[in-house]
Short mmCIF file of C-alpha atoms and ligand atoms in Angstrom, two decimals:
data_model
loop_
_atom_site.label_atom_id
_atom_site.label_comp_id
_atom_site.label_asym_id
_atom_site.label_seq_id
_atom_site.Cartn_x
_atom_site.Cartn_y
_atom_site.Cartn_z
CA UNK I 1 21.39 -4.89 21.78
CA UNK I 2 23.28 -7.92 23.21
CA UNK I 3 25.34 -9.79 20.64
CA UNK I 4 24.70 -13.54 20.36
CA UNK I 5 27.39 -15.69 22.00
CA UNK I 6 30.04 -17.23 19.73
CA UNK I 7 28.67 -20.71 20.36
CA UNK I 8 25.26 -19.68 18.96
CA UNK I 9 26.88 -18.11 15.92
CA UNK I 10 28.91 -21.27 15.31
CA UNK I 11 25.77 -23.33 15.48
CA UNK I 12 24.01 -20.93 13.10
CA UNK I 13 26.97 -21.25 10.71
CA UNK I 14 26.67 -25.02 10.75
CA UNK I 15 23.04 -24.75 9.64
CA UNK I 16 23.84 -22.52 6.67
CA UNK I 17 24.91 -23.39 3.12
CA UNK I 18 26.16 -19.82 2.56
CA UNK I 19 28.76 -17.91 4.58
CA UNK I 20 28.18 -16.33 7.98
CA UNK I 21 30.49 -13.33 8.45
CA UNK I 22 31.40 -11.33 11.53
CA UNK I 23 33.42 -8.11 11.86
CA UNK I 24 37.03 -8.87 10.96
CA UNK I 25 36.16 -11.83 8.71
CA UNK I 26 37.38 -11.71 5.15
CA UNK I 27 34.56 -10.44 2.95
CA UNK I 28 32.74 -8.72 5.83
CA UNK I 29 33.57 -5.17 4.72
CA UNK I 30 32.73 -5.94 1.13
CA UNK I 31 29.39 -7.43 2.13
CA UNK I 32 28.38 -4.43 4.24
CA UNK I 33 29.38 -1.86 1.61
CA UNK I 34 26.48 -0.57 -0.43
CA UNK I 35 26.07 1.81 -3.39
CA UNK I 36 25.69 4.98 -1.33
CA UNK I 37 29.00 5.67 0.47
CA UNK I 38 27.17 7.92 2.91
CA UNK I 39 25.91 4.77 4.62
CA UNK I 40 28.54 3.13 6.82
CA UNK I 41 26.93 0.56 9.10
CA UNK I 42 28.40 -2.48 10.84
CA UNK I 43 26.12 -5.46 11.32
CA UNK I 44 27.01 -7.96 14.05
CA UNK I 45 26.45 -10.77 11.55
CA UNK I 46 26.13 -11.02 7.78
CA UNK I 47 24.29 -14.10 6.54
CA UNK I 48 25.21 -14.58 2.89
CA UNK I 49 22.30 -16.76 1.86
CA UNK I 50 22.64 -19.45 -0.78
CA UNK I 51 18.96 -20.34 -0.94
CA UNK I 52 15.56 -20.43 0.72
CA UNK I 53 16.70 -22.68 3.56
CA UNK I 54 19.40 -20.16 4.49
CA UNK I 55 16.86 -17.33 4.50
CA UNK I 56 14.59 -19.34 6.82
CA UNK I 57 17.49 -20.12 9.16
CA UNK I 58 18.57 -16.48 9.17
CA UNK I 59 15.15 -15.12 10.07
CA UNK I 60 14.84 -17.67 12.88
CA UNK I 61 18.30 -16.86 14.20
CA UNK I 62 17.69 -13.12 14.07
CA UNK I 63 14.39 -13.43 15.89
CA UNK I 64 15.67 -15.86 18.52
CA UNK I 65 18.45 -13.40 19.41
CA UNK I 66 16.38 -10.22 19.16
CA UNK I 67 18.50 -8.85 16.32
CA UNK I 68 17.35 -6.12 13.95
CA UNK I 69 17.11 -7.68 10.49
CA UNK I 70 18.20 -5.85 7.33
CA UNK I 71 17.65 -7.32 3.87
CA UNK I 72 20.09 -6.72 1.05
CA UNK I 73 19.21 -7.33 -2.59
CA UNK I 74 21.36 -5.29 -4.96
CA UNK I 75 22.40 -2.85 -2.21
CA UNK I 76 21.44 0.23 -4.24
CA UNK I 77 18.79 1.84 -2.08
CA UNK I 78 19.70 5.43 -1.25
CA UNK I 79 18.34 5.15 2.31
CA UNK I 80 20.72 2.29 3.03
CA UNK I 81 18.25 -0.04 4.72
CA UNK I 82 20.07 -3.01 3.21
CA UNK I 83 22.54 -2.79 6.08
CA UNK I 84 22.16 -2.16 9.80
CA UNK I 85 24.29 -1.50 12.84
CA UNK I 86 24.75 -4.40 15.28
CA UNK I 87 21.96 -6.54 13.88
CA UNK I 88 21.72 -9.25 11.24
CA UNK I 89 22.13 -8.48 7.56
CA UNK I 90 20.46 -11.02 5.30
CA UNK I 91 22.58 -10.71 2.19
CA UNK I 92 20.86 -12.14 -0.86
CA UNK I 93 23.52 -11.08 -3.35
CA UNK I 94 24.89 -14.63 -3.78
CA UNK I 95 21.46 -15.70 -5.13
CA UNK I 96 21.71 -14.35 -8.69
CA UNK I 97 20.30 -16.97 -11.00
CA UNK I 98 17.92 -15.97 -13.80
CA UNK I 99 16.03 -18.53 -15.85
CA UNK I 100 14.00 -17.56 -18.90
CA UNK I 101 11.24 -19.64 -20.45
CA UNK I 102 11.10 -18.03 -23.92
CA UNK I 103 8.04 -19.95 -25.07
CA UNK I 104 5.99 -18.90 -22.08
CA UNK I 105 7.68 -15.45 -21.99
CA UNK I 106 8.41 -15.82 -18.32
CA UNK I 107 11.51 -15.16 -16.19
CA UNK I 108 12.41 -16.72 -12.83
CA UNK I 109 14.74 -14.39 -10.97
CA UNK I 110 16.57 -14.82 -7.69
CA UNK I 111 16.71 -11.81 -5.33
CA UNK I 112 20.41 -11.01 -5.72
CA UNK I 113 20.16 -10.53 -9.49
CA UNK I 114 20.92 -7.11 -10.94
CA UNK I 115 19.08 -5.46 -13.81
CA UNK I 116 22.04 -6.35 -16.00
CA UNK I 117 21.71 -10.04 -15.08
CA UNK I 118 18.03 -10.05 -16.02
CA UNK I 119 18.41 -8.07 -19.26
CA UNK I 120 21.32 -10.28 -20.28
CA UNK I 121 19.22 -13.44 -20.05
CA UNK I 122 15.96 -12.06 -21.47
CA UNK I 123 17.58 -10.26 -24.40
CA UNK I 124 19.06 -13.54 -25.60
CA UNK I 125 15.47 -14.12 -26.79
CA UNK I 126 14.68 -10.46 -27.67
CA UNK I 127 12.46 -10.30 -24.60
CA UNK I 128 12.46 -7.91 -21.64
CA UNK I 129 10.47 -6.66 -18.68
CA UNK I 130 10.50 -2.98 -17.64
CA UNK I 131 13.43 -2.19 -15.32
CA UNK I 132 15.33 0.92 -14.18
CA UNK I 133 18.01 2.90 -15.97
CA UNK I 134 21.16 1.76 -14.13
CA UNK I 135 22.16 -1.82 -14.75
CA UNK I 136 23.86 -2.44 -11.40
CA UNK I 137 20.59 -1.84 -9.48
CA UNK I 138 19.06 -4.88 -7.78
CA UNK I 139 15.91 -6.39 -9.29
CA UNK I 140 14.58 -7.10 -5.78
CA UNK I 141 14.39 -3.63 -4.23
CA UNK I 142 13.41 -2.08 -7.56
CA UNK I 143 10.45 -4.43 -8.01
CA UNK I 144 9.23 -4.26 -4.42
CA UNK I 145 9.09 -0.45 -4.56
CA UNK I 146 7.48 -0.29 -8.03
CA UNK I 147 10.25 0.07 -10.60
CA UNK I 148 10.15 2.20 -13.72
CA UNK I 149 12.38 2.89 -16.69
CA UNK I 150 12.45 3.08 -20.47
CA UNK I 151 9.75 0.44 -21.03
CA UNK I 152 7.27 1.52 -18.35
CA UNK I 153 5.14 3.77 -20.52
CA UNK I 154 4.66 0.84 -22.88
CA UNK I 155 4.52 -2.10 -20.46
CA UNK I 156 3.99 -0.69 -16.94
CA UNK I 157 6.05 -0.79 -13.80
CA UNK I 158 8.39 -3.64 -12.99
CA UNK I 159 5.89 -4.53 -10.25
CA UNK I 160 3.04 -4.56 -12.78
CA UNK I 161 4.91 -7.31 -14.60
CA UNK I 162 5.50 -9.41 -11.51
CA UNK I 163 3.30 -12.48 -11.88
CA UNK I 164 4.33 -14.48 -8.83
CA UNK I 165 6.84 -14.55 -6.00
CA UNK I 166 8.10 -16.90 -3.29
CA UNK I 167 8.24 -15.17 0.08
CA UNK I 168 9.68 -16.28 3.41
CA UNK I 169 7.53 -14.60 6.03
CA UNK I 170 8.46 -13.44 9.54
CA UNK I 171 7.58 -16.84 11.02
CA UNK I 172 9.95 -18.60 8.61
CA UNK I 173 7.24 -20.06 6.35
CA UNK I 174 7.73 -20.14 2.58
CA UNK I 175 4.57 -18.89 0.89
CA UNK I 176 3.61 -18.25 -2.68
CA UNK I 177 2.19 -14.89 -3.74
CA UNK I 178 0.32 -14.56 -7.04
CA UNK I 179 -3.10 -13.78 -8.44
CA UNK I 180 -4.17 -17.25 -7.20
CA UNK I 181 -2.20 -17.61 -3.96
CA UNK I 182 -2.16 -15.20 -1.03
CA UNK I 183 -3.58 -12.42 -3.15
CA UNK I 184 -3.29 -9.87 -0.35
CA UNK I 185 0.44 -10.49 -0.08
CA UNK I 186 0.84 -10.41 -3.87
CA UNK I 187 -0.87 -7.02 -3.95
CA UNK I 188 1.27 -5.68 -1.09
CA UNK I 189 4.69 -6.66 -2.42
CA UNK I 190 4.05 -4.76 -5.65
CA UNK I 191 4.98 -1.38 -4.17
CA UNK I 192 4.98 -2.06 -0.43
CA UNK I 193 8.74 -2.69 -0.29
CA UNK I 194 10.40 -5.20 2.00
CA UNK I 195 7.76 -4.96 4.71
CA UNK I 196 6.16 -8.38 4.42
CA UNK I 197 8.90 -10.97 4.17
CA UNK I 198 12.00 -11.93 2.23
CA UNK I 199 11.26 -12.58 -1.42
CA UNK I 200 13.37 -15.50 -2.59
CA UNK I 201 12.06 -15.75 -6.16
CA UNK I 202 10.50 -13.23 -8.54
CA UNK I 203 8.60 -14.35 -11.63
CA UNK I 204 8.07 -11.82 -14.42
CA UNK I 205 6.05 -11.60 -17.61
CA UNK I 206 8.25 -10.72 -20.59
CA UNK I 207 7.57 -8.72 -23.74
CA UNK I 208 9.14 -8.56 -27.17
CA UNK I 209 11.78 -5.81 -27.04
CA UNK I 210 14.68 -5.13 -29.39
CA UNK I 211 17.23 -6.60 -29.46
CA UNK I 212 17.81 -3.10 -30.91
CA UNK I 213 15.95 0.03 -29.84
CA UNK I 214 16.24 3.61 -31.02
CA UNK I 215 17.84 5.48 -28.15
CA UNK I 216 20.35 8.10 -27.15
CA UNK I 217 21.04 11.63 -25.98
CA UNK I 218 20.43 15.07 -27.47
CA UNK I 219 22.37 17.72 -25.58
CA UNK I 220 21.43 21.42 -25.48
CA UNK I 221 23.37 24.32 -23.95
CA UNK I 222 22.22 25.38 -20.49
CA UNK I 223 21.26 28.79 -21.85
CA UNK I 224 18.54 27.12 -23.94
CA UNK I 225 17.35 24.80 -21.17
CA UNK I 226 14.24 26.73 -20.19
CA UNK I 227 13.01 27.09 -23.77
CA UNK I 228 13.77 23.45 -24.59
CA UNK I 229 11.95 22.23 -21.48
CA UNK I 230 8.96 24.24 -22.58
CA UNK I 231 8.87 22.40 -25.91
CA UNK I 232 9.66 19.09 -24.23
CA UNK I 233 6.62 19.12 -21.93
CA UNK I 234 4.19 19.69 -24.82
CA UNK I 235 5.87 16.97 -26.85
CA UNK I 236 5.82 14.57 -23.89
CA UNK I 237 2.06 15.01 -23.51
CA UNK I 238 1.48 13.70 -27.03
CA UNK I 239 4.18 11.02 -27.15
CA UNK I 240 3.05 7.44 -27.84
CA UNK I 241 3.64 4.82 -25.16
CA UNK I 242 6.67 3.46 -27.02
CA UNK I 243 8.53 6.76 -26.62
CA UNK I 244 10.02 7.94 -23.34
CA UNK I 245 12.06 11.14 -22.96
CA UNK I 246 13.78 12.08 -19.70
CA UNK I 247 15.23 15.54 -19.11
CA UNK I 248 18.50 15.84 -17.20
CA UNK I 249 20.03 19.15 -16.12
CA UNK I 250 23.70 18.89 -15.18
CA UNK I 251 27.27 19.80 -16.09
CA UNK I 252 28.27 18.21 -19.40
CA UNK I 253 30.29 15.02 -18.94
CA UNK I 254 33.27 14.67 -21.32
CA UNK I 255 31.24 12.86 -23.95
CA UNK I 256 33.09 12.33 -27.24
CA UNK I 257 30.22 13.71 -29.35
CA UNK I 258 30.28 17.08 -27.53
CA UNK I 259 32.77 19.83 -28.41
CA UNK I 260 35.63 19.85 -25.89
CA UNK I 261 34.84 23.44 -24.87
CA UNK I 262 31.36 22.34 -23.78
CA UNK I 263 32.68 19.76 -21.31
CA UNK I 264 31.87 20.87 -17.78
CA UNK I 265 29.38 23.54 -18.92
CA UNK I 266 25.68 23.63 -17.96
CA UNK I 267 23.61 21.48 -20.29
CA UNK I 268 20.16 20.02 -20.67
CA UNK I 269 20.24 16.42 -21.83
CA UNK I 270 17.17 14.85 -23.38
CA UNK I 271 17.61 11.09 -23.03
CA UNK I 272 15.20 9.10 -25.15
CA UNK I 273 14.21 5.57 -25.93
CA UNK I 274 11.74 4.39 -28.56
CA UNK I 275 10.77 0.77 -27.97
CA UNK I 276 9.13 0.13 -31.32
CA UNK I 277 9.88 0.00 -35.02
CA UNK I 278 13.12 1.94 -35.59
CA UNK I 279 12.11 3.91 -38.73
CA UNK I 280 8.86 4.99 -37.08
CA UNK I 281 10.85 6.13 -34.04
CA UNK I 282 13.26 8.13 -36.21
CA UNK I 283 10.33 10.08 -37.63
CA UNK I 284 8.80 10.64 -34.21
CA UNK I 285 11.90 11.98 -32.53
CA UNK I 286 12.92 14.32 -35.37
CA UNK I 287 11.09 17.37 -33.87
CA UNK I 288 13.16 17.07 -30.66
CA UNK I 289 16.26 18.28 -32.49
CA UNK I 290 14.39 21.49 -33.29
CA UNK I 291 13.60 22.27 -29.64
CA UNK I 292 16.79 24.40 -29.68
CA UNK I 293 20.26 24.29 -31.23
CA UNK I 294 21.83 21.08 -29.86
CA UNK I 295 25.49 21.02 -28.88
CA UNK I 296 25.63 17.45 -30.06
CA UNK I 297 23.77 14.18 -30.11
CA UNK I 298 24.33 10.48 -29.96
CA UNK I 299 21.11 8.85 -31.12
CA UNK I 300 20.55 5.77 -33.19
CA UNK I 301 19.63 2.10 -33.16
CA UNK I 302 21.56 0.30 -30.45
CA UNK I 303 21.30 -2.95 -28.51
CA UNK I 304 18.74 -2.57 -25.73
CA UNK I 305 21.28 -4.02 -23.28
CA UNK I 306 23.76 -1.27 -24.24
CA UNK I 307 21.18 1.45 -23.64
CA UNK I 308 20.30 -0.12 -20.29
CA UNK I 309 23.96 0.39 -19.29
CA UNK I 310 24.41 3.84 -20.85
CA UNK I 311 24.16 5.71 -17.54
CA UNK I 312 26.32 3.33 -15.52
CA UNK I 313 29.51 5.44 -15.83
CA UNK I 314 27.75 8.40 -14.14
CA UNK I 315 26.25 6.24 -11.40
CA UNK I 316 29.14 4.16 -10.15
CA UNK I 317 29.08 2.97 -6.52
CA UNK I 318 31.32 4.58 -3.91
CA UNK I 319 30.24 8.24 -4.10
CA UNK I 320 28.23 10.04 -1.44
CA UNK I 321 24.66 10.51 -2.62
CA UNK I 322 21.72 12.47 -1.27
CA UNK I 323 18.39 12.48 -3.12
CA UNK I 324 15.12 14.39 -2.92
CA UNK I 325 12.15 13.51 -5.06
CA UNK I 326 8.69 14.76 -6.04
CA UNK I 327 5.92 13.51 -8.32
CA UNK I 328 4.16 15.91 -10.72
CA UNK I 329 1.05 15.68 -12.86
CA UNK I 330 2.33 18.53 -15.04
CA UNK I 331 5.42 20.66 -15.51
CA UNK I 332 4.26 24.18 -14.72
CA UNK I 333 6.16 27.30 -15.80
CA UNK I 334 7.20 28.21 -12.26
CA UNK I 335 8.53 24.71 -11.69
CA UNK I 336 10.67 24.78 -14.83
CA UNK I 337 12.06 28.20 -13.81
CA UNK I 338 13.19 26.79 -10.46
CA UNK I 339 14.71 23.64 -11.94
CA UNK I 340 16.81 25.67 -14.37
CA UNK I 341 17.81 28.17 -11.68
CA UNK I 342 19.02 25.49 -9.26
CA UNK I 343 20.68 23.41 -11.96
CA UNK I 344 22.73 26.52 -12.67
CA UNK I 345 24.27 26.32 -9.21
CA UNK I 346 24.92 22.66 -8.59
CA UNK I 347 27.37 22.28 -5.70
CA UNK I 348 29.48 19.64 -7.51
CA UNK I 349 29.81 18.58 -11.14
CA UNK I 350 28.36 15.12 -10.40
CA UNK I 351 25.04 16.55 -9.15
CA UNK I 352 22.07 16.49 -11.45
CA UNK I 353 18.38 17.27 -11.65
CA UNK I 354 16.42 14.76 -13.62
CA UNK I 355 12.80 14.64 -14.67
CA UNK I 356 11.68 11.16 -15.63
CA UNK I 357 8.64 10.76 -17.87
CA UNK I 358 5.90 8.45 -16.61
CA UNK I 359 2.31 8.03 -17.83
CA UNK I 360 1.34 5.67 -20.62
CA UNK I 361 0.47 2.15 -19.47
CA UNK I 362 1.73 2.82 -15.93
CA UNK I 363 -0.67 5.73 -15.56
CA UNK I 364 -3.66 3.81 -16.87
CA UNK I 365 -3.52 1.20 -14.11
CA UNK I 366 -5.96 1.85 -11.24
CA UNK I 367 -4.30 3.31 -8.10
CA UNK I 368 -5.34 0.23 -6.10
CA UNK I 369 -4.29 -2.38 -8.69
CA UNK I 370 -1.09 -2.88 -6.69
CA UNK I 371 0.40 -1.26 -3.60
CA UNK I 372 2.26 1.33 -5.71
CA UNK I 373 -0.27 4.19 -5.70
CA UNK I 374 1.17 7.03 -7.82
CA UNK I 375 -0.60 6.36 -11.09
CA UNK I 376 -1.27 10.08 -11.49
CA UNK I 377 2.44 10.95 -11.65
CA UNK I 378 3.33 11.93 -15.19
CA UNK I 379 6.76 13.19 -14.25
CA UNK I 380 9.10 12.22 -11.42
CA UNK I 381 11.75 14.65 -10.22
CA UNK I 382 14.92 13.37 -8.65
CA UNK I 383 17.32 15.92 -7.24
CA UNK I 384 20.48 13.88 -7.25
CA UNK I 385 23.17 15.32 -4.98
CA UNK I 386 26.46 13.48 -5.49
CA UNK I 387 30.03 14.12 -4.38
CA UNK I 388 33.07 12.34 -2.97
CA UNK I 389 34.11 14.04 0.25
CA UNK I 390 32.20 14.24 3.56
CA UNK I 391 33.33 17.87 3.59
CA UNK I 392 30.90 18.50 0.73
CA UNK I 393 27.91 17.01 2.59
CA UNK I 394 26.60 20.18 4.13
CA UNK I 395 26.59 22.27 0.98
CA UNK I 396 25.30 19.47 -1.22
CA UNK I 397 22.48 18.49 1.10
CA UNK I 398 21.47 22.13 1.56
CA UNK I 399 21.26 22.55 -2.24
CA UNK I 400 19.11 19.43 -2.68
CA UNK I 401 16.79 20.36 0.17
CA UNK I 402 16.38 23.95 -1.04
CA UNK I 403 15.45 22.81 -4.54
CA UNK I 404 13.06 20.27 -3.06
CA UNK I 405 11.38 22.90 -0.85
CA UNK I 406 11.05 25.40 -3.68
CA UNK I 407 9.38 22.86 -5.96
CA UNK I 408 7.02 21.43 -3.32
CA UNK I 409 4.09 23.72 -4.26
CA UNK I 410 4.02 22.19 -7.76
CA UNK I 411 4.13 18.54 -6.61
CA UNK I 412 1.39 16.00 -5.91
CA UNK I 413 2.63 15.32 -2.36
CA UNK I 414 3.27 11.66 -3.18
CA UNK I 415 6.75 10.20 -3.40
CA UNK I 416 8.25 7.03 -4.84
CA UNK I 417 9.57 4.91 -1.94
CA UNK I 418 12.65 3.87 -3.90
CA UNK I 419 13.80 7.50 -4.14
CA UNK I 420 13.43 8.31 -0.42
CA UNK I 421 16.43 9.11 1.75
CA UNK I 422 16.95 7.89 5.31
CA UNK I 423 15.83 11.22 6.82
CA UNK I 424 12.35 11.17 5.28
CA UNK I 425 10.40 9.01 7.72
CA UNK I 426 7.68 11.68 7.84
CA UNK I 427 6.96 11.02 4.13
CA UNK I 428 6.26 7.29 4.54
CA UNK I 429 2.47 7.56 4.54
CA UNK I 430 2.64 9.92 1.51
CA UNK I 431 4.72 7.27 -0.24
CA UNK I 432 2.01 4.61 0.17
CA UNK I 433 -0.75 7.17 -0.33
CA UNK I 434 -4.30 5.88 -0.63
CA UNK I 435 -3.11 2.29 -0.21
CA UNK I 436 -1.62 2.80 3.23
CA UNK I 437 -4.48 1.43 5.37
CA UNK I 438 -4.79 -1.70 3.26
CA UNK I 439 -1.04 -2.22 3.57
CA UNK I 440 -1.31 -2.00 7.36
CA UNK I 441 -3.88 -4.83 7.25
CA UNK I 442 -1.53 -7.01 5.22
CA UNK I 443 1.34 -6.13 7.56
CA UNK I 444 -0.82 -7.15 10.54
CA UNK I 445 -1.39 -10.53 8.93
CA UNK I 446 2.14 -11.37 7.74
CA UNK I 447 4.44 -9.44 10.08
CA UNK I 448 2.49 -8.38 13.19
CA UNK I 449 5.67 -7.96 15.25
CA UNK I 450 7.35 -5.74 12.65
CA UNK I 451 10.32 -8.07 12.28
CA UNK I 452 10.94 -6.40 8.90
CA UNK I 453 11.12 -2.78 10.00
CA UNK I 454 14.34 -1.60 8.36
CA UNK I 455 12.56 -0.18 5.31
CA UNK I 456 10.07 2.58 4.55
CA UNK I 457 8.17 1.04 7.36
CA UNK I 458 4.49 0.19 7.43
CA UNK I 459 3.84 -0.19 11.12
CA UNK I 460 1.46 -2.95 12.14
CA UNK I 461 -1.52 -1.71 14.12
CA UNK I 462 -0.95 -4.37 16.79
CA UNK I 463 2.72 -3.90 17.75
CA UNK I 464 5.06 -1.03 17.29
CA UNK I 465 8.78 -1.55 17.32
CA UNK I 466 11.19 1.35 17.54
CA UNK I 467 13.49 1.09 14.54
CA UNK I 468 17.03 0.15 15.53
CA UNK I 469 20.17 -0.45 13.56
CA UNK I 470 20.91 2.89 11.93
CA UNK I 471 23.34 4.54 14.29
CA UNK I 472 26.43 4.59 12.05
CA UNK I 473 25.10 6.93 9.36
CA UNK I 474 27.24 9.74 8.18
CA UNK I 475 25.93 12.95 6.79
C1 FAD P 501 21.98 4.74 -9.49
C2 FAD P 501 20.55 4.36 -9.26
C3 FAD P 501 19.64 4.42 -10.30
C4 FAD P 501 18.31 4.09 -10.08
N1 FAD P 501 17.43 4.14 -11.12
C5 FAD P 501 16.15 3.76 -10.93
C6 FAD P 501 15.24 3.73 -12.00
O1 FAD P 501 15.57 4.05 -13.15
N2 FAD P 501 13.97 3.34 -11.75
C7 FAD P 501 13.57 2.97 -10.51
O2 FAD P 501 12.40 2.61 -10.35
N3 FAD P 501 14.41 2.99 -9.47
C8 FAD P 501 15.69 3.38 -9.64
N4 FAD P 501 16.55 3.40 -8.59
C9 FAD P 501 16.04 3.15 -7.24
C10 FAD P 501 16.03 1.67 -6.96
O3 FAD P 501 14.82 1.14 -7.45
C11 FAD P 501 16.11 1.43 -5.45
O4 FAD P 501 17.33 1.92 -4.98
C12 FAD P 501 15.95 -0.04 -5.09
O5 FAD P 501 15.60 -0.14 -3.75
C13 FAD P 501 17.21 -0.82 -5.35
O6 FAD P 501 17.03 -2.17 -5.09
P1 FAD P 501 18.25 -3.04 -4.53
O7 FAD P 501 17.80 -4.43 -4.41
O8 FAD P 501 19.47 -2.75 -5.34
O9 FAD P 501 18.47 -2.33 -3.15
P2 FAD P 501 18.71 -2.83 -1.65
O10 FAD P 501 19.28 -1.63 -1.00
O11 FAD P 501 19.45 -4.11 -1.59
O12 FAD P 501 17.25 -3.11 -1.14
C14 FAD P 501 16.36 -2.06 -0.87
C15 FAD P 501 15.36 -2.51 0.14
O13 FAD P 501 14.46 -3.41 -0.48
C16 FAD P 501 14.13 -4.44 0.43
N5 FAD P 501 14.54 -5.71 -0.17
C17 FAD P 501 15.56 -5.93 -1.03
N6 FAD P 501 15.55 -7.21 -1.41
C18 FAD P 501 14.51 -7.80 -0.79
C19 FAD P 501 13.97 -9.11 -0.81
N7 FAD P 501 14.46 -10.06 -1.59
N8 FAD P 501 12.89 -9.36 -0.05
C20 FAD P 501 12.34 -8.40 0.71
N9 FAD P 501 12.81 -7.15 0.76
C21 FAD P 501 13.88 -6.85 0.02
C22 FAD P 501 14.81 -4.14 1.73
O14 FAD P 501 13.92 -3.42 2.55
C23 FAD P 501 15.95 -3.26 1.32
O15 FAD P 501 16.34 -2.37 2.32
C24 FAD P 501 17.88 3.70 -8.78
C25 FAD P 501 18.81 3.65 -7.75
C26 FAD P 501 20.12 3.97 -7.97
C27 FAD P 501 21.08 3.96 -6.83
#
């Protein structure tokens, strides 16, 4: 791909309110660095957008010069599509404002905001919308792929709570997407990822939450994991929407409430959140302690914002990460056996196997209510391979893939697009499931030339573009 001449870049810079960075510029390396250190790509140009006008200019510039266009929100996506080689990276991270209208219970969120930014503003009014479990994740990518976390069983996906969005489409137009405007686009961006345009504003419905919730961790020895998981699945079936319990198999971090001799040993962590009346929650969670003989626990009322950041220390940026994910309608015996077996031989102490609990409100929405189709998924498995050195890639990836293969017979075949790695292009249609054909129609209308193809790509039926811009991957 030919790079644009310096004179064109200078002219582009003069049309922008935000910075335009090239290799060697101060801030360039920081801008191209994303959460997953396995992704190491070098865009020809980074457009650090300050607003809608900058996004419009950037799309025009990228198209005029035939550049691949990558869109960066929070930069967390495991596949690394936020950054490309040689092309143009539209970096939205400078656009981080969040405005809350407490009376209307409505939040206006720019696309560079993180979950922490949004929770911080909404919780000032004891309000929230469902988000993910790691506060440094970007609201943008999370929402566009679906988005689930501690409030989803009660209030649905993040995307289910999106009420409107501003989108700059491939032709540079700013359009509104909502139940009243461009309904096809509004449907598509709630699970269809970054395929249809650059979202410059998200508007969310808010709910009363906290400011304190009952939450925390109950940690069991690895030797009891299989028996505890058995009890957990029955309990999960009957849990009210307010209660969410995720199971995490890993080596014990050095948590102060665990005996020192347990640090580094195999454990099963049940992480729970009850988003309702605290005393009622205390009664409901009491049986969990009896699932086995816990090594320790840290459970109690805590600020919702604190719980939303509880996993941040284990999920810091800069490590090499490789994920594999499945959806399940139930946790069968054979599946639990495999999870425990593979958790017992994690290649590094930062690797983990987690089973997130879905269902509740999220599962009651029709599969075609939004582009996100996996309403049948009651549990989501993420095999999280994580390490520091490229020398560990081969062993770590082999472990994650083997666990994924072994558990495939128990899975629905669907997969959450936000948990897909770069090497899973063959799973794209499974990720959009029964909504795929309808998404192609919306793609044909809003992006017929596939300008936005650096994503879990929905190819337009009219034009097909060979994805470019990923050559610098490691691993
Ligand atoms: C540590 C960690 C924990 C996570 N936990 C959860 C969780 O609990 N629940 C959950 O649902 N997910 C979770 N995720 C997955 C997360 O939802 C995805 O990684 C998501 O894509 C992150 O969004 P981002 O904006 O940070 O990512 P980015 O990498 O910046 O963006 C991802 C993609 O979204 C598109 N995109 C981003 N912004 C825009 C925009 N404004 N307009 C158009 N397209 C855009 C682009 O295609 C881009 O490549 C987690 C991820 C990590 C790394």
